[in-house]
Coordinates of C-alpha atoms in Angstrom, one line a residue:
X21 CA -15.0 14.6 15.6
X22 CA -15.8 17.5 17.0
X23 CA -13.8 20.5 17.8
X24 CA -13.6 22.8 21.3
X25 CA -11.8 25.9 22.3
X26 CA -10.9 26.7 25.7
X27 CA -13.5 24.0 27.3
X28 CA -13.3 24.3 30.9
X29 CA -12.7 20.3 32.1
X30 CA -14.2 19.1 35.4
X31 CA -11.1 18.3 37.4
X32 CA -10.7 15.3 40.0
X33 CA -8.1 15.6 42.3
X34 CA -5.6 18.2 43.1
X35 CA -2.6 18.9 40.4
X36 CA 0.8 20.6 41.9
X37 CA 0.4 24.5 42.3
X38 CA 3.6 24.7 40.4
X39 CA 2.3 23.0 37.6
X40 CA 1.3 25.4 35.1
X41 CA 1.8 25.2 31.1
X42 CA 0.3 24.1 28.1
X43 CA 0.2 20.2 26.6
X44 CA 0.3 20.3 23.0
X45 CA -0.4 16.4 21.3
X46 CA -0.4 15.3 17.8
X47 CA -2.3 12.4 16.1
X48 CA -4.5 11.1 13.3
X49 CA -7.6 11.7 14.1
X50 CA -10.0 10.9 10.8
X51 CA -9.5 7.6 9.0
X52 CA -12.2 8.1 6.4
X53 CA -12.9 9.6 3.5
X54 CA -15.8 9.4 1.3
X55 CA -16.4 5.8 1.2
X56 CA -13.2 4.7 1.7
X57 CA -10.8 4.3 4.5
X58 CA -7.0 4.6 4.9
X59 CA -5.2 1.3 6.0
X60 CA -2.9 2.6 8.2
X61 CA -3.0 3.9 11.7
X62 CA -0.1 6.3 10.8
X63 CA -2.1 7.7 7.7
X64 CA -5.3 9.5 9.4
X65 CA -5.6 13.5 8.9
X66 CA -3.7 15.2 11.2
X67 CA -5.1 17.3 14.7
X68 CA -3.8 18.9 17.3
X69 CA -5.4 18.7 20.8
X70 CA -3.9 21.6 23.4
X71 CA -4.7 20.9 27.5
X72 CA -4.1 24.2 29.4
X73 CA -3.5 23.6 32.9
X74 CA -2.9 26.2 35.7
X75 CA -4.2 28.1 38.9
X76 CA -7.5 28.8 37.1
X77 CA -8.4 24.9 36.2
X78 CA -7.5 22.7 33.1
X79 CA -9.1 23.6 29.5
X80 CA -9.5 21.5 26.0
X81 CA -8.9 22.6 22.3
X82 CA -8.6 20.5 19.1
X83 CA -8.3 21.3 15.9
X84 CA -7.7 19.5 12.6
X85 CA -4.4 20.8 10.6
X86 CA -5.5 22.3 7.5
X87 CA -3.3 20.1 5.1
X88 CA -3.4 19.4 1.6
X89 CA -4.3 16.0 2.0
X90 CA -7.4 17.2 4.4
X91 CA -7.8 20.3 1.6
X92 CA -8.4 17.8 -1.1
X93 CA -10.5 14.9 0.4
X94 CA -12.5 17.3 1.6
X95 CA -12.9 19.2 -1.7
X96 CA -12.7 15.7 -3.9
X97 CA -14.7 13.3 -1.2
X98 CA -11.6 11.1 -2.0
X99 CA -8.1 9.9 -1.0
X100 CA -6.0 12.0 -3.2
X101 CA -2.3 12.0 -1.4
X102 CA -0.7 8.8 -0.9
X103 CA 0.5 8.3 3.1
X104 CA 2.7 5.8 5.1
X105 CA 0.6 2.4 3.9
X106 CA -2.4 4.1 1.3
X107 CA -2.4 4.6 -2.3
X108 CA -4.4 7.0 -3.8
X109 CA -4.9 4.2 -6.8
X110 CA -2.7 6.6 -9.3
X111 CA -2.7 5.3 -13.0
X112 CA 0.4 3.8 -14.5
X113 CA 0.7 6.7 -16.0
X114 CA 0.7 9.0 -12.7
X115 CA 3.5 6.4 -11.3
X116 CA 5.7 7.1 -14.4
X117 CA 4.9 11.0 -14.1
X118 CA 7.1 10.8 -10.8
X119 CA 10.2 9.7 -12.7
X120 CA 10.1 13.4 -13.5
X121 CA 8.7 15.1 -11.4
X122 CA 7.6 14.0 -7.6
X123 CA 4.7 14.0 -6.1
X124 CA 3.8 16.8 -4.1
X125 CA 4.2 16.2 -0.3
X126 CA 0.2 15.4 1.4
X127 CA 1.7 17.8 4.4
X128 CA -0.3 15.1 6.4
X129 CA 2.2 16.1 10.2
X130 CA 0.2 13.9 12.4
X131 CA 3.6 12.4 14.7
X132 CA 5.0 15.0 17.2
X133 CA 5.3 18.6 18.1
X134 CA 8.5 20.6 18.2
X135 CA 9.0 24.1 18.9
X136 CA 11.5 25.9 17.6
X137 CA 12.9 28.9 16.4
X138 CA 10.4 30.7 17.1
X139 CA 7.5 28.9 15.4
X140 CA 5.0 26.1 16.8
X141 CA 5.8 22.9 13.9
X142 CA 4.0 19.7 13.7
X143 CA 6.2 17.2 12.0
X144 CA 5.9 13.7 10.0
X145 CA 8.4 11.9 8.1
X146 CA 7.7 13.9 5.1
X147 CA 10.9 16.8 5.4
X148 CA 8.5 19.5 4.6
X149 CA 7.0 20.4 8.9
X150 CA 3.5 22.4 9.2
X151 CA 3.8 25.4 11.1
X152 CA 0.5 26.2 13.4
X153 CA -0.4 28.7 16.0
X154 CA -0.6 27.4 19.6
X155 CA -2.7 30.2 21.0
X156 CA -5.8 29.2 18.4
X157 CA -4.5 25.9 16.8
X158 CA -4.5 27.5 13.7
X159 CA -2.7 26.3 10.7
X160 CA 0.4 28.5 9.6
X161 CA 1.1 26.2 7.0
X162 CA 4.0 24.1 5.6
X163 CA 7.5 25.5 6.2
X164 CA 9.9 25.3 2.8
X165 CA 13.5 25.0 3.6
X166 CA 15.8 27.8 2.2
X167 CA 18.7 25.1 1.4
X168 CA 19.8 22.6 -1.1
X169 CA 19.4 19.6 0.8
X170 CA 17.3 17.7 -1.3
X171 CA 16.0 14.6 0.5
X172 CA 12.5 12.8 0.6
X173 CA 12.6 11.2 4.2
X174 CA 13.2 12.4 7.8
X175 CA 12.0 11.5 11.0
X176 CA 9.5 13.3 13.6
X177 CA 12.0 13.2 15.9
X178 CA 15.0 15.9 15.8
X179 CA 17.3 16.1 18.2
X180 CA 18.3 19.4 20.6
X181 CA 22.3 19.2 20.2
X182 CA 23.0 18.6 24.2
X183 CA 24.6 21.6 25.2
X184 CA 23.1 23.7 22.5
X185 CA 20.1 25.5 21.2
X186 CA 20.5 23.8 17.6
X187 CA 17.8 21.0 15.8
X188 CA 19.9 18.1 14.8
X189 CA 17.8 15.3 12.2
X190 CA 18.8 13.1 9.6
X191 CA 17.3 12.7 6.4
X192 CA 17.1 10.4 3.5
X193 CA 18.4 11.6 -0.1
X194 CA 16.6 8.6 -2.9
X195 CA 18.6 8.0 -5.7
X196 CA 20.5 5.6 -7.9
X197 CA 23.2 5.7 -5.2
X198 CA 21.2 7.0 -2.2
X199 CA 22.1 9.3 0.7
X200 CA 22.0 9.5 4.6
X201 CA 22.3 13.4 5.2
X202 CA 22.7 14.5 9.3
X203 CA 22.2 18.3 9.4
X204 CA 21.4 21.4 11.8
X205 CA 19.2 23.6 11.7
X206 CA 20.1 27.2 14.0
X207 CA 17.1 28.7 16.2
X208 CA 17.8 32.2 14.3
X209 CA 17.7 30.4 10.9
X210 CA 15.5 28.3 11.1
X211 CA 14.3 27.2 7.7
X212 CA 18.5 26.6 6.8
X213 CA 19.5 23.0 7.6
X214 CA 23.6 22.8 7.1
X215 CA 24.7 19.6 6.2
X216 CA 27.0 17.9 9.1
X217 CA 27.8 14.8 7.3
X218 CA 26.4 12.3 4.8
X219 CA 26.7 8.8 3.7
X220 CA 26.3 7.0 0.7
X221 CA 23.9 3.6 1.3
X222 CA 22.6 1.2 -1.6
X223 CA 19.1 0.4 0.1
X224 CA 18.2 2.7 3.0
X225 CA 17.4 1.5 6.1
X226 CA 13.8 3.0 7.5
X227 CA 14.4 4.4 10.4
X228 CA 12.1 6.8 13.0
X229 CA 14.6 7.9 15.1
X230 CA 17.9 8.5 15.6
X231 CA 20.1 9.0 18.7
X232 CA 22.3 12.1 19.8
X233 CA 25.2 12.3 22.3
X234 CA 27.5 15.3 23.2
X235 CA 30.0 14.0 20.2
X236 CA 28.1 12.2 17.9
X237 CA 25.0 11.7 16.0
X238 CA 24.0 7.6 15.5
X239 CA 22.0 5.8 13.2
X240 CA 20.8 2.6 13.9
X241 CA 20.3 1.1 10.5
X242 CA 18.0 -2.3 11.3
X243 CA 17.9 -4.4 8.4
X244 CA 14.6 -3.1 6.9
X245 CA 15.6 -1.4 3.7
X246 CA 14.2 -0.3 0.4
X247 CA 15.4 -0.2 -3.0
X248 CA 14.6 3.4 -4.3
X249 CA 13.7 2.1 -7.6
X250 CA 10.9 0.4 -5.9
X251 CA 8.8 3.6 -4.6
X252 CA 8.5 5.0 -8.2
X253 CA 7.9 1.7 -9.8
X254 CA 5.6 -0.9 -8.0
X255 CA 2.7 1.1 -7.5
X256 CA 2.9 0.3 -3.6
X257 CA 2.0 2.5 -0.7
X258 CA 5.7 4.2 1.0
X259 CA 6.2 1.3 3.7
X260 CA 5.2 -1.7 1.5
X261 CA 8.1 -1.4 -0.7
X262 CA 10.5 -2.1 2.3
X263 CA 11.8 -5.4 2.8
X264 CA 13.2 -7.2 6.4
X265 CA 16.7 -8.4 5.5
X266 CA 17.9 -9.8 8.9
X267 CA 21.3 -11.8 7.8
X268 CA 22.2 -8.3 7.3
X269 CA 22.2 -7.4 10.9
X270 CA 22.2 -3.9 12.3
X271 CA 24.2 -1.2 11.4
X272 CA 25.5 1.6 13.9
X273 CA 27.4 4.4 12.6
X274 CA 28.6 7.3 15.2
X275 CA 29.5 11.0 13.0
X276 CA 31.2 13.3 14.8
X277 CA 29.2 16.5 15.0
X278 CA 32.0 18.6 14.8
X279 CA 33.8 17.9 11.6
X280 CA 31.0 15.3 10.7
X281 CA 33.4 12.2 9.9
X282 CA 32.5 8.6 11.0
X283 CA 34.2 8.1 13.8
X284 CA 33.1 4.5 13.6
X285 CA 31.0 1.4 12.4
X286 CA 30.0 -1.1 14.1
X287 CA 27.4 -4.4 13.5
X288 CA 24.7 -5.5 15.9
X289 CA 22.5 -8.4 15.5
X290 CA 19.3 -8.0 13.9
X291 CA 16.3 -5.9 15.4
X292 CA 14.1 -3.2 14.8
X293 CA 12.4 -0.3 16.5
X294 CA 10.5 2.9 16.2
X295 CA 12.3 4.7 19.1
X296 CA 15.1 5.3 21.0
X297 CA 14.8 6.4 24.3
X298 CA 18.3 8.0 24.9
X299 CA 21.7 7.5 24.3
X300 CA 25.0 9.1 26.2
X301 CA 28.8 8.7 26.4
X302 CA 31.0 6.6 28.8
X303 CA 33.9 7.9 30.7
X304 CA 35.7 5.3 29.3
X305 CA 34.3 6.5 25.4
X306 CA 32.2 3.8 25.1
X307 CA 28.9 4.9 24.1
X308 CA 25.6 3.4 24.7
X309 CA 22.3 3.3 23.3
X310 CA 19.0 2.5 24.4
X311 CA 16.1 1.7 22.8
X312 CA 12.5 0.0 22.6
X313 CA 13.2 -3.1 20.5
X314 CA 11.2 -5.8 18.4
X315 CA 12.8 -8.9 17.4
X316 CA 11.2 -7.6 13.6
X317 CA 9.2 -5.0 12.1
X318 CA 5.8 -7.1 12.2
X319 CA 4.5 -4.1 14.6
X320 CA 4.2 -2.1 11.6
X321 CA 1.7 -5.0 10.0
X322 CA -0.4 -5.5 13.5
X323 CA -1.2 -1.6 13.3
X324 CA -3.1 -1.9 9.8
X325 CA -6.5 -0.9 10.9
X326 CA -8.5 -3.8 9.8
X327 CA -5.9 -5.9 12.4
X328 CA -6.4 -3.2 14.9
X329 CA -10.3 -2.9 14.5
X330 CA -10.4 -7.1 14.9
X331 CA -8.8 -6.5 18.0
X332 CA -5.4 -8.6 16.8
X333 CA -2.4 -9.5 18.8
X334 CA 0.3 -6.5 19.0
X335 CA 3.9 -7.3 19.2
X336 CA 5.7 -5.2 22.3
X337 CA 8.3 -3.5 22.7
X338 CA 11.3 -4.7 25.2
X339 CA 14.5 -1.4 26.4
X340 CA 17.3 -3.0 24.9
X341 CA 20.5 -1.7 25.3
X342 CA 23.2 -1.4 22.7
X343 CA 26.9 -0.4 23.9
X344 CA 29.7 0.3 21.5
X345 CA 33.2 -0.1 23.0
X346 CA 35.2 1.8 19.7
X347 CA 38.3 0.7 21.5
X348 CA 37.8 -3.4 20.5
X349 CA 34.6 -2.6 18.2
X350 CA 32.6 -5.5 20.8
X351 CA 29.0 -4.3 20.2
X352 CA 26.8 -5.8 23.5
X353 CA 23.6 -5.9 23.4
X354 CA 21.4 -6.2 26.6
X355 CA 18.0 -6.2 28.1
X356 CA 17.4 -3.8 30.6
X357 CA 13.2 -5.2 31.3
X358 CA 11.2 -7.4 30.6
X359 CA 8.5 -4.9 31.0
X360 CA 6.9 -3.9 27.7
X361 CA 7.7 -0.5 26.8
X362 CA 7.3 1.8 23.5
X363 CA 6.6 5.9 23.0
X364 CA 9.5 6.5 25.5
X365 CA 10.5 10.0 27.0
X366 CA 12.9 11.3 29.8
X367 CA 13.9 14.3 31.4
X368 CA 14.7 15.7 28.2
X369 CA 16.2 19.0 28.8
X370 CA 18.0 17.9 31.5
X371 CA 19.4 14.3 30.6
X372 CA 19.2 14.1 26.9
X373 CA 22.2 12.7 25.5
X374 CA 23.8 12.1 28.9
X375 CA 23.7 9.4 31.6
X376 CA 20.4 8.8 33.4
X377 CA 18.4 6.8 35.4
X378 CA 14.3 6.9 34.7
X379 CA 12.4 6.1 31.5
X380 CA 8.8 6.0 31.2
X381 CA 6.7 4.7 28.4
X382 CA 3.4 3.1 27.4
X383 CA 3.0 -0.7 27.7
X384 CA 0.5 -4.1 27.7
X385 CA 0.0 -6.5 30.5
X386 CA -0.2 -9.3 28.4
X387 CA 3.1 -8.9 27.6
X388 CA 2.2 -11.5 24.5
X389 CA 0.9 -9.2 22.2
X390 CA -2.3 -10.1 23.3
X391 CA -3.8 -6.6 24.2
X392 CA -3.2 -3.2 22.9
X393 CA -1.3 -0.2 24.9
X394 CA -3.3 -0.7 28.5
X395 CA -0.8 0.8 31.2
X396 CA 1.9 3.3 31.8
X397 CA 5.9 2.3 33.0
X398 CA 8.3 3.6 34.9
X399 CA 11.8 2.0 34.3
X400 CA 15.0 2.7 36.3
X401 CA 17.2 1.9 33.8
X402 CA 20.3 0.8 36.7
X403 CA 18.4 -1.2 38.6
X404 CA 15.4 -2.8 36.0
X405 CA 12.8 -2.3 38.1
X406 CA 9.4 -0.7 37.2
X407 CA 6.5 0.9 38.4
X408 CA 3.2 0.5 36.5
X409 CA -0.1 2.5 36.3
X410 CA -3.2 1.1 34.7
X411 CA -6.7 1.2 34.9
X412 CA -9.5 -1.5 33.5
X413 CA -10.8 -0.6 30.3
X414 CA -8.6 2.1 29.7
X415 CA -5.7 2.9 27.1
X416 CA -2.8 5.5 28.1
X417 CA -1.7 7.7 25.5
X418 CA 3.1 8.8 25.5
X419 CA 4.4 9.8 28.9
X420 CA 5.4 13.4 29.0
X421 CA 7.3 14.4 32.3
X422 CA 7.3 17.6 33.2
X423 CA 10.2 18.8 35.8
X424 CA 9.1 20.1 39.3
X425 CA 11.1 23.7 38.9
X426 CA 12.8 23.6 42.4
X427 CA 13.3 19.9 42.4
X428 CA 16.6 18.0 41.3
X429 CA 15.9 14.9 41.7
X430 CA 15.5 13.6 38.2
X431 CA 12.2 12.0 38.6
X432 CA 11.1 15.3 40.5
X433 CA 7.7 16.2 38.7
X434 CA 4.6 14.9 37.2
X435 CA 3.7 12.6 34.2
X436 CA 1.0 13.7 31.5
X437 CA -0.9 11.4 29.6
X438 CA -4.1 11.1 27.8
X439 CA -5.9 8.3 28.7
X440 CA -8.6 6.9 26.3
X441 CA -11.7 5.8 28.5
X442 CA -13.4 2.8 26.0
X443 CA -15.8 2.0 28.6
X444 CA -17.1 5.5 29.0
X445 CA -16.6 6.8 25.4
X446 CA -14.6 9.8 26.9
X447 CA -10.7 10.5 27.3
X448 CA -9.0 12.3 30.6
X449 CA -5.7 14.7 30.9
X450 CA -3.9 12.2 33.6
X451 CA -1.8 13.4 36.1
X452 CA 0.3 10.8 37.8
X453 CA 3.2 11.9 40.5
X454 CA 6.6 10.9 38.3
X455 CA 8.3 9.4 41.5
X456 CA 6.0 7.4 43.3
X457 CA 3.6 6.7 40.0
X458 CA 0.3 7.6 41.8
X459 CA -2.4 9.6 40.5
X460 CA -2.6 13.3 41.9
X461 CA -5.4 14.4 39.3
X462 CA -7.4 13.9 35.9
X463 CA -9.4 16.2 33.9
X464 CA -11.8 14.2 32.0
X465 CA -12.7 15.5 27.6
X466 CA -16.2 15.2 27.0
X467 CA -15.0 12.9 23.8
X468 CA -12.3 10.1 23.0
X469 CA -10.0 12.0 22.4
X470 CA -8.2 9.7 19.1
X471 CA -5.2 7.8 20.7
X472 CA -2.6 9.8 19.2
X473 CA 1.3 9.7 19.3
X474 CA 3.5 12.3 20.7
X475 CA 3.4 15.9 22.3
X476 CA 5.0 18.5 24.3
X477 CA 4.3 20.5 27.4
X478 CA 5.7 23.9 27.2
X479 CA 5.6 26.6 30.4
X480 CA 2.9 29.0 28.3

């Protein structure tokens, strides 16, 4: 694929004046090396596309992240790093080796951007982010911590403490007796992450996300667990060795972020996702959590490539709401559309962690499976209702709302979104007014730009 700085973008329609910033994305963007391919959707080599937009017009950069994984199949002409669902093919010997002494991390950070502290990171589920340089795309490289957290797995998808400046994540410690570990990270410390609160688990749950609310941190534990002796022993990929358990239901456990005790436990039936959307605190002390639900984790097998590339049925995504009442321990769960919806995001900044009302996401209207991601949502989460954008042929890439600065209205502002063009063999910066859902504009990429998974627009 080829890469561009600073391409000036034809542009149709008329974006806001006040709109003015930089959209940073992240995604895999190269599936093949030498003669073989990776498996997995989640495992291609990381890039970064940036979309300038301001007074001036809108512009396109990309670059590949300069990884070890991209380092060495570029150097070897061969899959050398294992990822989320490919093997490198190590001997029996190599897999014993690890008993010892781990693998080294493939620093493959192809899920989201976060910025923080200072530095521009890319991030995966390996704990180890990839700094780069947003002004040339650049890579920094990967970021050690300066701790003694020792842990394998994170998520992409860290959590600014509401009211605070602080990173809040949770990580996964493998061992005989394994380890959930929820920890901060300061803006003027960055590479320190102090532990908050841990928990001891037999067979970890995988899980992408995590939910934050003023009080607590929450995991969501769906019944899709691993036994760590597994990952060193059976010579599968990282996400093969997991297992779907569903009599064991789902697991929610609130820490306090204060003192980091659980303030409760609660059981849900069983589900799984990749996201939540948000999550906040009832006057009452209830506290609710919403998220974009699948009855089981097949959508991890429908995005194997060969699946994808044979154009197979993809299960959706339905908000689902969970509310814990710690008073009687009732766990209820409800549906809040029947509207597909996955790759959620909100008015971050403003409603993260507290009540709300709008959600927008990526969906399919055969809501059967039957096509992949082919529209853009708009859920009020009060009333159900949605509003849908979509055009033939064409595939809409995460949601990112960006706030109108003298508006408060909570769905004051625009949606971004890139939208992959199959028809044309091209891609276009979308930009789609957040209240009413109609196009204002569109800056069209003189290549597809790789249907990628999450980004950030930041006011530089």
């Amino acid at each position: 694929m080829r890469e561009y700085e600073d391409l000036a973008l034809p542009v149709e329609g008329t974006p806001p004046q006040w709109l003015s910033g930089t959209l940073l994305r992240n995604g895999p963007a190269c599936f093949e090396v030498g003669e073989r391919s990776y498996r997995h959707w989640f495992d291609g080599h990381a890039m970064i596309h940036r979309f300038r937009v301001g007074a001036d017009g809108v512009s396109y950069s990309n670059r590949y992240l300069e990884t070890p994984a991209r380092s060495a199949a570029l150097a070897n002409g061969r899959i050398t790093y294992g990822e989320f669902a490919t093997d490198p093919c190590r001997s029996i010997f190599q897999r014993l080796f690890t008993l010892f002494t781990p693998p080294p991390p493939s620093g493959n950070a192809n899920v989201s951007v976060v910025p923080f502290g200072g530095r521009t990171l890319a991030l995966t589920e390996s704990t180890l982010p990839v700094e780069f340089e947003p002004g040339t795309l650049k890579t920094v490289g990967v970021v050690n911590h300066e701790d003694r957290l020792a842990s394998q797995v994170t998520t992409a998808h860290p959590h600014l403490e509401p009211g605070g400046d602080s990173l809040v994540n949770y990580s996964v410690r493998f061992g005989r007796v394994s380890r959930y570990l929820i920890h901060r990270q300061h803006p003027h410390a960055d590479s320190v992450r102090e532990l908050i609160a841990e928990k001891q688990t037999a067979k970890p749950s995988y899980m992408h996300s995590f939910a934050i609310t003023p009080t607590y941190a929450v995991l969501v534990e769906f019944p899709y667990r691993i036994n760590p002796l597994a990952l060193l022993l059976s010579g599968r990929p990282f996400i093969e060795n997991y297992r779907w358990q569903p009599a064991d239901g789902t697991r929610i456990t609130l820490f306090s972020l204060a003192d980091g005790s659980v303030a409760g436990e609660y059981e849900a039936p069983a589900m799984f996702a990749f996201h939540h959307i948000n999550a906040y605190e009832e006057e009452g002390g209830a506290v609710v959590m919403d998220l974009c639900a699948y009855p089981d984790p097949e959508i991890i097998q429908a995005l194997y490539l060969d699946r994808l590339r044979a154009a197979g049925p993809v299960p959706q995504a339905l908000p689902t709401r969970l509310r814990v009442d710690p008073g009687t321990g009732e766990v209820t769960v409800t549906r809040l559309t029947e509207e597909p919806l996955e790759l959620p995001r909100i008015d971050y900044r403003r409603r993260n962690g507290l009540p709300y009302r709008y959600a927008y996401g990526v969906g399919s209207r055969d809501r059967r499976g039957g096509n992949f991601v082919d529209q853009l949502v708009r859920l009020d989460v009060g009333s159900g209702t949605t509003l849908t954008w979509c055009e033939e042929d064409c595939h809409p890439g995460e949601p990112v709302f960006v706030p109108a600065p003298e508006s408060r209205d909570e769905d004051g502002g625009v949606i971004l979104s890139v939208v992959l063009d199959a028809k044309a063999q091209s891609s276009y910066l979308l930009v789609l007014d957040a209240a009413s859902f109609t196009e204002l504009a569109r800056a069209r990429v003189p290549q597809p730009v790789p249907f990628g998974f999450h980004g950030v627009f930041t006011g530089r």
